[in-house]
Every structure is written in C-alpha cells, then in structure tokens.
Tab-separated table of C-alpha atoms in Angstrom:
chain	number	residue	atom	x	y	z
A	134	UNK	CA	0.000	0.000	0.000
A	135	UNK	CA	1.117	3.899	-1.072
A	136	UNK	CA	1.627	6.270	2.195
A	137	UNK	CA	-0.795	8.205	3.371
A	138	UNK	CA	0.677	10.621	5.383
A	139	UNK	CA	-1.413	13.761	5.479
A	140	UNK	CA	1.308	15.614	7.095
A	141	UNK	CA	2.495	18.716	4.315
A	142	UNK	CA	6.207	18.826	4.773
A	143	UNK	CA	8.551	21.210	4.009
A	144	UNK	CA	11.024	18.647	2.073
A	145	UNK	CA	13.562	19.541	-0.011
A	146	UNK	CA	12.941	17.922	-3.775
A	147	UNK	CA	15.330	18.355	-6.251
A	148	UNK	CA	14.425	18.741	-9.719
A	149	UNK	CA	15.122	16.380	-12.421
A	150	UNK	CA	17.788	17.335	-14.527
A	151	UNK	CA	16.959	17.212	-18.068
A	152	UNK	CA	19.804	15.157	-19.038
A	153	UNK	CA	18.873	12.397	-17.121
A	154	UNK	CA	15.648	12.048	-19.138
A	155	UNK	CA	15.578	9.807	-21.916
A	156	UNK	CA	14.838	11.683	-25.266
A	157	UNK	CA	12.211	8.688	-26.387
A	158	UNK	CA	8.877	9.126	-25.206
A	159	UNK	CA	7.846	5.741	-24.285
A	160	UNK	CA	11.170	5.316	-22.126
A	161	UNK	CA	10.305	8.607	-20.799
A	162	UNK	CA	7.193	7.567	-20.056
A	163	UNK	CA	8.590	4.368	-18.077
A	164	UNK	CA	11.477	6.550	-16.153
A	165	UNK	CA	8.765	8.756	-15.015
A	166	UNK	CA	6.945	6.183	-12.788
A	167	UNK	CA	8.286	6.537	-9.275
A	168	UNK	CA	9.235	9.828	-9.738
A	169	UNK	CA	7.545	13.153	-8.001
A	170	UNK	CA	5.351	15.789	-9.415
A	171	UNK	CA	5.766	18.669	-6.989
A	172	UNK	CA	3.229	21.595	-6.845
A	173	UNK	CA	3.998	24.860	-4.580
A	174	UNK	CA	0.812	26.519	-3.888
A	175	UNK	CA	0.084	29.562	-1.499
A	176	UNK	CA	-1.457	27.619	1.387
A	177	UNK	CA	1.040	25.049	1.391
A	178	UNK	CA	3.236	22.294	-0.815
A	179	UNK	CA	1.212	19.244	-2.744
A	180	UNK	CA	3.273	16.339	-4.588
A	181	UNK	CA	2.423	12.822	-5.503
A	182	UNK	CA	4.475	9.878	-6.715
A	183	UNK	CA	3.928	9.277	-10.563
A	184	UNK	CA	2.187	5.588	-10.755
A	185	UNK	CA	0.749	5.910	-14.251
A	186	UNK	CA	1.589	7.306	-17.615
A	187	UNK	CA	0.665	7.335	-21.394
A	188	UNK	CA	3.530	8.193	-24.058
A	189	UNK	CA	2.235	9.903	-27.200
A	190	UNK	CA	5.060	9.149	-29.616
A	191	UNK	CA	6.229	10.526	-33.155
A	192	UNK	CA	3.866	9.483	-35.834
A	193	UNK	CA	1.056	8.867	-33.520
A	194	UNK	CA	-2.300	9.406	-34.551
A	195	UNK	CA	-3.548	9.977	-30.847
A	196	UNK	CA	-1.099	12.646	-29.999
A	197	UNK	CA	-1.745	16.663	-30.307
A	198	UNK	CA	1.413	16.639	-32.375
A	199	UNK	CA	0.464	14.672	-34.741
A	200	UNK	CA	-1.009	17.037	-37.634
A	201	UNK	CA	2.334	19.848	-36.682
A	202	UNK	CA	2.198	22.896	-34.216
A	203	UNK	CA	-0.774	25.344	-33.391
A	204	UNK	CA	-0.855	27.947	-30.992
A	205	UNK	CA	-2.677	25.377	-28.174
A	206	UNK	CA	-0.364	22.593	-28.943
A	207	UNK	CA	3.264	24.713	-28.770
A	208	UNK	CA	4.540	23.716	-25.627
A	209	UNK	CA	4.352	20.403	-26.375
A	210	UNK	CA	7.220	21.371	-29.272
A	211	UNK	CA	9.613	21.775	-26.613
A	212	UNK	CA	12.443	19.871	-25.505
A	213	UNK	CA	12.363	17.164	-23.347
A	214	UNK	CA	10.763	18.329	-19.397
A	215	UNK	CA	8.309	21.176	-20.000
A	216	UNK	CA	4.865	21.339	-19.072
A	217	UNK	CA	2.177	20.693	-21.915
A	218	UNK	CA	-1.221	21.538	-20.051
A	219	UNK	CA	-4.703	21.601	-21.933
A	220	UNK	CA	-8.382	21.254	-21.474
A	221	UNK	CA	-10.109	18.448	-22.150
A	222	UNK	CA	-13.414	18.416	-23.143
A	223	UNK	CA	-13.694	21.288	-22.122
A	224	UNK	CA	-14.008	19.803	-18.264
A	225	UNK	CA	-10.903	18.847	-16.891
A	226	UNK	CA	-7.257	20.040	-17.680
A	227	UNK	CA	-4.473	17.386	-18.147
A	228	UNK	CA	-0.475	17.458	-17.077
A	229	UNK	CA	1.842	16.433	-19.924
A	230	UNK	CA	5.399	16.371	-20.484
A	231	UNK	CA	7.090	17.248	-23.224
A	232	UNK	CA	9.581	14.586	-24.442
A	233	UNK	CA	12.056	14.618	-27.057
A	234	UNK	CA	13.767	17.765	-28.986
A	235	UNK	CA	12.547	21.124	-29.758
A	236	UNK	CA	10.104	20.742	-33.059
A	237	UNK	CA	9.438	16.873	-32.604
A	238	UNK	CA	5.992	17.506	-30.819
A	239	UNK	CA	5.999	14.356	-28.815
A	240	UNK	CA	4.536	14.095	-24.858
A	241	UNK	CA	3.976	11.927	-21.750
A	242	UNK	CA	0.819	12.666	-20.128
A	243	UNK	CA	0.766	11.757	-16.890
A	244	UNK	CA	-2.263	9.522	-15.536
A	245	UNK	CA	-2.283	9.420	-11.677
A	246	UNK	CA	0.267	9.911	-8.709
A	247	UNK	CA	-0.005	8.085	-5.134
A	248	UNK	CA	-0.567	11.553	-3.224
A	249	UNK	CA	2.214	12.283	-0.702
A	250	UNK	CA	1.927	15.903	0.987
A	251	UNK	CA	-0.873	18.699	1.197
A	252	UNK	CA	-3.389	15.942	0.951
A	253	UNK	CA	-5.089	18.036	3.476
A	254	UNK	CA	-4.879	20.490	0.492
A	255	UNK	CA	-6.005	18.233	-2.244
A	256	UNK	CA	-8.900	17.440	-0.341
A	257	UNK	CA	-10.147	21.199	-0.223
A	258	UNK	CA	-9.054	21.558	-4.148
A	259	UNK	CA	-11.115	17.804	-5.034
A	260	UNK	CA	-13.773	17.673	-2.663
A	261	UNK	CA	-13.432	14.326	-1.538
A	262	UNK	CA	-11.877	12.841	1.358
A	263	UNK	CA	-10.265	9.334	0.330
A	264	UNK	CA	-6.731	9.841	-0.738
A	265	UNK	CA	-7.222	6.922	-3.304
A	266	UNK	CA	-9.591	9.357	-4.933
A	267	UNK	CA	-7.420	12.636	-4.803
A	268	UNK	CA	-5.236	11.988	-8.279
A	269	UNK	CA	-6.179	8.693	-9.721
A	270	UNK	CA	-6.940	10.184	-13.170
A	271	UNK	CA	-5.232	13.205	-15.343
A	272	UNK	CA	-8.779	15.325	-14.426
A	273	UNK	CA	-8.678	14.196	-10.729
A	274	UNK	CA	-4.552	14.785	-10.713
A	275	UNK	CA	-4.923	18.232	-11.972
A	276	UNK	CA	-7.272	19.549	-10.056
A	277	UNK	CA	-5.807	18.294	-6.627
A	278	UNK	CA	-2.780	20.061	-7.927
A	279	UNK	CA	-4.455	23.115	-9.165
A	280	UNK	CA	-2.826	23.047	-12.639
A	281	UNK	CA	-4.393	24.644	-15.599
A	282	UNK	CA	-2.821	26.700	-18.709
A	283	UNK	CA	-1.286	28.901	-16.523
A	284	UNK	CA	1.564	26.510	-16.484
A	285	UNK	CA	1.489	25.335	-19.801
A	286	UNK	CA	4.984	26.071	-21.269
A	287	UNK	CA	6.899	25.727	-17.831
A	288	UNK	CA	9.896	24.008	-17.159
A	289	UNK	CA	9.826	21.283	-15.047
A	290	UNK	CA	13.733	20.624	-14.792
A	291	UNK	CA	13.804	23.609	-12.696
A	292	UNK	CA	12.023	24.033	-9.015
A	293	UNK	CA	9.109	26.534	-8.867
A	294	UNK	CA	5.555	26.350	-8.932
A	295	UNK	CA	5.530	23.004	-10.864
A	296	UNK	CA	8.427	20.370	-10.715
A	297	UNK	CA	9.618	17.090	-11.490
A	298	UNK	CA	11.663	15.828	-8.834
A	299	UNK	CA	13.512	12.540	-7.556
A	300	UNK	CA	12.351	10.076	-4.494
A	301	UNK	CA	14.165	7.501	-2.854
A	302	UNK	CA	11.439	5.476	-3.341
A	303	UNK	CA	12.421	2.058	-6.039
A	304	UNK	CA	9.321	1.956	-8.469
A	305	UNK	CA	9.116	-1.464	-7.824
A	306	UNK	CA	7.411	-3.943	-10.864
A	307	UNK	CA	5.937	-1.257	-13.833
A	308	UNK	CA	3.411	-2.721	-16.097
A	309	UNK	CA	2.728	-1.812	-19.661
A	310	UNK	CA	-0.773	-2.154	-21.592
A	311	UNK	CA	-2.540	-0.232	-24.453
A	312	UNK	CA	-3.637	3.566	-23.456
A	313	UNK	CA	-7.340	4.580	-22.459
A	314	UNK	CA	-9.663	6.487	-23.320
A	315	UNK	CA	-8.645	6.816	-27.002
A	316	UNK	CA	-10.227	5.712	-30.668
A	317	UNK	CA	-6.593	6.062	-32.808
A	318	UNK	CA	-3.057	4.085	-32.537
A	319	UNK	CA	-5.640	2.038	-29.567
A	320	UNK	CA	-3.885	-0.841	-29.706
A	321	UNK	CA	-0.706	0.225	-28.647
A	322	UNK	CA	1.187	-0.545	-25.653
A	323	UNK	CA	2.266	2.806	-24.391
A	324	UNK	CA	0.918	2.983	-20.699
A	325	UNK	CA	3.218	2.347	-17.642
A	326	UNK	CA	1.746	2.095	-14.733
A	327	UNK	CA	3.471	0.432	-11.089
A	328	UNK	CA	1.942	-2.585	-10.459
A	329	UNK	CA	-0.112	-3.455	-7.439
A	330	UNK	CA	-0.561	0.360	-6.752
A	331	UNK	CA	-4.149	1.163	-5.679
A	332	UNK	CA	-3.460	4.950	-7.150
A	333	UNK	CA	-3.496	3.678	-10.497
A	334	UNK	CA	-6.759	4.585	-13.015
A	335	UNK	CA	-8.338	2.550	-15.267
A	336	UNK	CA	-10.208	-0.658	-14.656
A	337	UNK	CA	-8.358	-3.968	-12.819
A	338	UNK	CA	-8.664	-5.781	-15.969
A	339	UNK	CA	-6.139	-3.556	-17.500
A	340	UNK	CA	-3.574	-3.109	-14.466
A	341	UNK	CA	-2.691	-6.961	-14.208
C-alpha cells in the first residue's frame, strides 16, 4: 500500500535534470513512474508519486502533435521536461510532459500519482476525502494540484511552482498495456503504470 501521510512537509525535492531524461517518449514515459510531481501553492506544498503514464510518440495518430504545431499545442514542441497543459473536453485540464527535442511535438501525459503531501490540500481543491480518490486520473490529478494553462509552457527541470523531482522510493514492478480512453493508434502498448498500486486509473482488468 502507497503512504498516506497527510502531514504537508517542508522537504527539499530536487528537480530532475533534463539530461537524465531519456529523449524517447515511451522510455520517458517508463522513467517517469516513481518519480515526483511537486506543486507549490500559497497555502502550502502538494506532490504525488507518478504511478501511471501514457507516451504519445512521433507518428502517432492519438497525440496533439500529430497534424504539426498550433498555438494550443506549442509547448508540447519543446524539448524534453516542460509542461504541456490543456483542457479536455472542455471539463478537466491534463499534465503532460514534453519529451524529445525542440520541433518533434511528442509528450507523456501523466495519468495518476499516489498523493504524498498537502493531501489536506487536495482534499479542499477535489472535494473528496479518500486519498485513493485525490489523483487517480489526469482530471482528478490536476485539479488536486491546481494546474491549468497557466503553467502550460513551464519548465519542469527547474524548481518553482511546478516540478519534477527525484524520491528515494524504487518503483518497484511497472506494467505496460494499451492507453485509455482513445479511438486512434488504440492498440498500442504505451501505458506504464506500477503494479499493485491502488493509485493507479483505469479498470483492474487492465492493471494486471
């Protein structure tokens, strides 16, 4: 079982640097799992251990890259580590990171986290109470994080309001199975997610 602690400490995490992400998306996407998203807000400090992510590679018909850059899309043109935010649906607004070099248009989104500290602050920002429920889901994760397009474009090598950052914690077995909640490219395998994690989305029958 993930901890629970609702304790927000003060902790020091370092950011990731960017040249110890890989420059594919799908290993990206696998490196990222066990690894911190760290959020500093006015009232206090949220993070959450990545458990679940989606790569969105060159040439696939399921990324926002995939028909070249707009104005909404730019960010995820970046190089590898910046924040790609947008809204879905109009509803709920989704954490991605950009993956590869500048121009390539390639992204990790990032699914769920196992929440960590502030989860007396994620509460307030989701409205519920289990911390199961707090971030299991890229529309659940942002809002408990408070992370909309005022981000988008930010670089997440580099400690300020949004950050990647390292744990000691050992990701432990990471399991790989087609993406949800898309029509193209459905078939394939580009979700990681840590196995046996109750933080991770998606139904059972696809986190075996």
């Amino acid at each position: 079982m993930g901890r629970t602690d609702p304790v927000n400490r003060s902790t020091n995490h370092p950011p990731l640097a960017r040249d110890e992400l890989p420059d594919d998306t799908a290993a990206l996407a696998r490196y990222l799992i066990g690894k911190l998203v760290v959020r500093d807000l006015p009232d206090g400090r949220v993070s959450g251990r990545i458990v679940e992510t989606e790569a969105y590679v060159a040439g696939d018909a399921a990324g926002h890259g995939f028909r070249g850059m707009t104005e909404r899309n730019r960010s995820l043109f970046l190089e590898r580590g910046h924040a790609y935010v947008y809204l879905a649906y109009g509803i709920s607004f989704m954490l991605n990171v950009s993956s590869e070099a500048q121009g390539i248009g390639t992204g990790v989104l990032i699914r769920a986290l196992e929440p960590l500290e502030g989860i007396a602050i994620m509460r307030l920002n989701r409205g519920v109470e289990r911390p199961r429920d707090l971030a299991r889901g890229p529309g659940r994760l942002a809002a408990a994080l408070r992370i909309d397009r005022s981000l988008d474009g930010l670089d997440l090598c580099r400690e300020g309001p949004l950050w990647l950052a390292h744990d000691e914690f050992g990701a432990g077995a990471i399991g790989q199975g087609i993406r949800i909640g898309i029509s193209k490219d459905a078939d394939r395998l580009l979700r990681f997610y840590l196995k046996e994690s109750p933080f991770v989305s998606g139904p059972a029958s696809l986190n075996r």
